[in-house]
Amino acid sequence: MTEPEVSKRLITDYYRLHVGEVKAFVLKRMDYSAESEDIVHDIFLKLLESDKIVSAVTLPCLVYTMARNMIYDYLRHRAVVEEYEHYIHKVSGKLGEAGCSSVYSAVDICEILERGMARLSAGQRSIYRMNVVESMQVSEISECLHENYKSVENRLGIARKMMRMYMRRMLA
């Protein structure tokens, strides 16, 4: 067997033996059972999709570190969503019916986003779309486009800056 096959076998064996423990670890830190199961499955999917070689010594540490980071990411995201929902309720409560029409719909925001992306250069647009729409990491984009990591990172940074300025102007 090759090294990647050994790693994948190790990950599947670890999953069979310890999935309950990892679920309990995640569930103890979150009160959302469906989301906790999603996090556990995402951990093992990412490990299986990874080309990195994993050993029996490093795998448990890696699993629990990934779990902790994914829990933090989820809770951070949830806090932002709740803050936004609170803001929307506050705005719509103050302005009544007229306030609801001033809040942008998802379709409106997507149209503005598409118009903003059309203003980017072709290279910036493709990198920005891969990162934002397809949720690809900079390393994945650089591998996909066969380009230098720093070059992709730099173009993505410029594209983000231009999109922020455009979105601020359009949503003001």
CSV table of C-alpha atoms in Angstrom, one decimal:
chain,number,residue,atom,x,y,z
A,1,MET,CA,0.0,0.0,0.0
A,2,THR,CA,1.1,3.6,-0.7
A,3,GLU,CA,1.4,6.2,2.0
A,4,PRO,CA,-1.8,8.0,1.1
A,5,GLU,CA,-3.7,4.7,1.1
A,6,VAL,CA,-2.3,3.9,4.6
A,7,SER,CA,-3.3,7.3,5.8
A,8,LYS,CA,-6.9,6.9,4.5
A,9,ARG,CA,-7.1,3.5,6.1
A,10,LEU,CA,-5.9,4.9,9.4
A,11,ILE,CA,-8.5,7.7,9.2
A,12,THR,CA,-11.4,5.3,8.4
A,13,ASP,CA,-10.3,2.9,11.3
A,14,TYR,CA,-10.1,5.9,13.7
A,15,TYR,CA,-13.5,7.1,12.5
A,16,ARG,CA,-15.1,3.7,13.2
A,17,LEU,CA,-13.6,3.4,16.7
A,18,HIS,CA,-13.8,7.0,17.9
A,19,VAL,CA,-16.7,8.8,16.1
A,20,GLY,CA,-18.8,8.6,19.2
A,21,GLU,CA,-16.1,10.2,21.3
A,22,VAL,CA,-15.6,13.0,18.8
A,23,LYS,CA,-19.4,13.6,18.6
A,24,ALA,CA,-19.6,13.8,22.4
A,25,PHE,CA,-16.7,16.3,22.4
A,26,VAL,CA,-18.3,18.5,19.9
A,27,LEU,CA,-21.8,18.2,21.4
A,28,LYS,CA,-20.5,19.1,24.8
A,29,ARG,CA,-19.3,22.4,23.5
A,30,MET,CA,-22.4,23.1,21.3
A,31,ASP,CA,-26.0,22.6,22.1
A,32,TYR,CA,-27.0,22.0,18.5
A,33,SER,CA,-27.0,18.2,17.7
A,34,ALA,CA,-27.6,18.4,14.0
A,35,GLU,CA,-24.8,21.0,13.5
A,36,SER,CA,-22.4,19.0,15.8
A,37,GLU,CA,-22.9,15.9,13.6
A,38,ASP,CA,-22.2,18.0,10.5
A,39,ILE,CA,-19.0,19.2,12.1
A,40,VAL,CA,-17.8,15.7,12.9
A,41,HIS,CA,-18.6,14.5,9.4
A,42,ASP,CA,-16.8,17.6,7.9
A,43,ILE,CA,-13.7,16.8,10.0
A,44,PHE,CA,-13.4,13.3,8.6
A,45,LEU,CA,-14.3,14.3,5.1
A,46,LYS,CA,-11.6,17.0,5.1
A,47,LEU,CA,-9.1,14.5,6.5
A,48,LEU,CA,-10.0,11.9,3.8
A,49,GLU,CA,-9.8,14.5,1.0
A,50,SER,CA,-6.4,15.8,2.2
A,51,ASP,CA,-3.2,14.6,0.5
A,52,LYS,CA,-1.3,14.9,3.8
A,53,ILE,CA,0.2,11.9,5.4
A,54,VAL,CA,-1.2,11.2,8.8
A,55,SER,CA,0.2,8.9,11.5
A,56,ALA,CA,-1.5,7.1,14.4
A,57,VAL,CA,0.2,9.5,16.8
A,58,THR,CA,-0.8,12.7,15.2
A,59,LEU,CA,-4.4,11.8,14.1
A,60,PRO,CA,-6.2,12.1,17.4
A,61,CYS,CA,-4.6,15.6,18.0
A,62,LEU,CA,-5.4,16.6,14.5
A,63,VAL,CA,-9.1,15.5,14.8
A,64,TYR,CA,-9.6,17.3,18.1
A,65,THR,CA,-7.8,20.5,16.9
A,66,MET,CA,-10.0,20.5,13.8
A,67,ALA,CA,-13.1,20.0,15.9
A,68,ARG,CA,-12.2,22.8,18.2
A,69,ASN,CA,-11.5,25.2,15.3
A,70,MET,CA,-14.7,24.2,13.5
A,71,ILE,CA,-16.7,24.8,16.7
A,72,TYR,CA,-15.2,28.3,17.0
A,73,ASP,CA,-15.9,29.0,13.4
A,74,TYR,CA,-19.5,27.9,13.7
A,75,LEU,CA,-20.1,29.9,16.9
A,76,ARG,CA,-18.5,33.0,15.4
A,77,HIS,CA,-20.7,32.7,12.3
A,78,ARG,CA,-23.8,32.1,14.4
A,79,ALA,CA,-23.0,35.2,16.5
A,80,VAL,CA,-22.8,37.3,13.3
A,81,VAL,CA,-26.1,35.9,12.0
A,82,GLU,CA,-27.8,36.6,15.2
A,83,GLU,CA,-26.4,40.2,15.3
A,84,TYR,CA,-27.6,40.8,11.8
A,85,GLU,CA,-31.1,39.3,12.6
A,86,HIS,CA,-31.3,41.6,15.6
A,87,TYR,CA,-30.3,44.6,13.5
A,88,ILE,CA,-33.0,43.7,10.9
A,89,HIS,CA,-35.6,43.4,13.5
A,90,LYS,CA,-34.6,46.7,15.1
A,91,VAL,CA,-34.6,48.5,11.8
A,92,SER,CA,-37.9,47.1,10.6
A,93,GLY,CA,-39.4,47.8,14.1
A,94,LYS,CA,-38.4,51.5,14.0
A,95,LEU,CA,-39.4,52.1,10.4
A,96,GLY,CA,-42.5,50.0,10.2
A,97,GLU,CA,-43.7,49.0,6.7
A,98,ALA,CA,-41.5,51.6,5.0
A,99,GLY,CA,-38.4,50.1,6.6
A,100,CYS,CA,-38.9,46.7,5.2
A,101,SER,CA,-38.7,48.1,1.6
A,102,SER,CA,-35.3,49.7,2.4
A,103,VAL,CA,-33.8,46.4,3.4
A,104,TYR,CA,-32.1,44.7,0.4
A,105,SER,CA,-33.2,41.3,-0.6
A,106,ALA,CA,-30.8,38.5,-1.3
A,107,VAL,CA,-31.5,38.8,-5.0
A,108,ASP,CA,-30.7,42.5,-4.9
A,109,ILE,CA,-27.4,41.9,-3.2
A,110,CYS,CA,-26.5,39.1,-5.6
A,111,GLU,CA,-27.1,41.4,-8.5
A,112,ILE,CA,-25.0,44.1,-7.0
A,113,LEU,CA,-22.3,41.5,-6.3
A,114,GLU,CA,-22.4,40.3,-9.9
A,115,ARG,CA,-22.1,43.8,-11.2
A,116,GLY,CA,-19.2,44.5,-8.9
A,117,MET,CA,-17.4,41.3,-10.0
A,118,ALA,CA,-17.9,42.3,-13.7
A,119,ARG,CA,-15.8,45.4,-12.9
A,120,LEU,CA,-12.8,43.3,-11.9
A,121,SER,CA,-10.2,42.1,-14.3
A,122,ALA,CA,-10.7,38.5,-15.7
A,123,GLY,CA,-8.0,37.1,-13.4
A,124,GLN,CA,-9.2,38.9,-10.3
A,125,ARG,CA,-12.8,37.9,-11.1
A,126,SER,CA,-12.0,34.2,-11.5
A,127,ILE,CA,-10.0,34.1,-8.2
A,128,TYR,CA,-12.6,36.1,-6.3
A,129,ARG,CA,-15.4,33.9,-7.6
A,130,MET,CA,-13.5,30.7,-6.6
A,131,ASN,CA,-12.9,32.1,-3.2
A,132,VAL,CA,-16.3,33.6,-2.4
A,133,VAL,CA,-18.8,31.6,-4.4
A,134,GLU,CA,-17.0,28.2,-4.5
A,135,SER,CA,-15.5,28.6,-1.0
A,136,MET,CA,-12.0,27.6,-2.1
A,137,GLN,CA,-8.9,28.4,-0.1
A,138,VAL,CA,-6.0,30.4,-1.6
A,139,SER,CA,-3.9,27.2,-1.7
A,140,GLU,CA,-6.6,25.3,-3.6
A,141,ILE,CA,-7.0,28.2,-6.1
A,142,SER,CA,-3.2,28.4,-6.7
A,143,GLU,CA,-3.1,24.6,-7.3
A,144,CYS,CA,-6.1,24.7,-9.6
A,145,LEU,CA,-4.8,27.6,-11.7
A,146,HIS,CA,-1.1,26.4,-11.4
A,147,GLU,CA,0.0,29.8,-10.2
A,148,ASN,CA,2.2,31.0,-7.3
A,149,TYR,CA,0.4,31.1,-3.9
A,150,LYS,CA,1.5,34.7,-3.2
A,151,SER,CA,0.4,35.9,-6.6
A,152,VAL,CA,-3.1,34.5,-6.1
A,153,GLU,CA,-3.2,35.8,-2.5
A,154,ASN,CA,-2.2,39.3,-3.8
A,155,ARG,CA,-4.8,39.4,-6.6
A,156,LEU,CA,-7.5,38.1,-4.2
A,157,GLY,CA,-6.6,40.9,-1.7
A,158,ILE,CA,-6.9,43.6,-4.4
A,159,ALA,CA,-10.2,42.1,-5.7
A,160,ARG,CA,-11.6,42.0,-2.1
A,161,LYS,CA,-10.6,45.6,-1.6
A,162,MET,CA,-12.3,46.7,-4.8
A,163,MET,CA,-15.4,44.8,-4.1
A,164,ARG,CA,-15.7,46.3,-0.6
A,165,MET,CA,-15.4,49.8,-2.0
A,166,TYR,CA,-18.0,49.0,-4.7
A,167,MET,CA,-20.4,47.3,-2.3
A,168,ARG,CA,-20.2,50.3,0.2
A,169,ARG,CA,-21.0,52.7,-2.7
A,170,MET,CA,-23.9,50.6,-3.9
A,171,LEU,CA,-25.4,49.8,-0.5
A,172,ALA,CA,-25.0,53.4,0.9
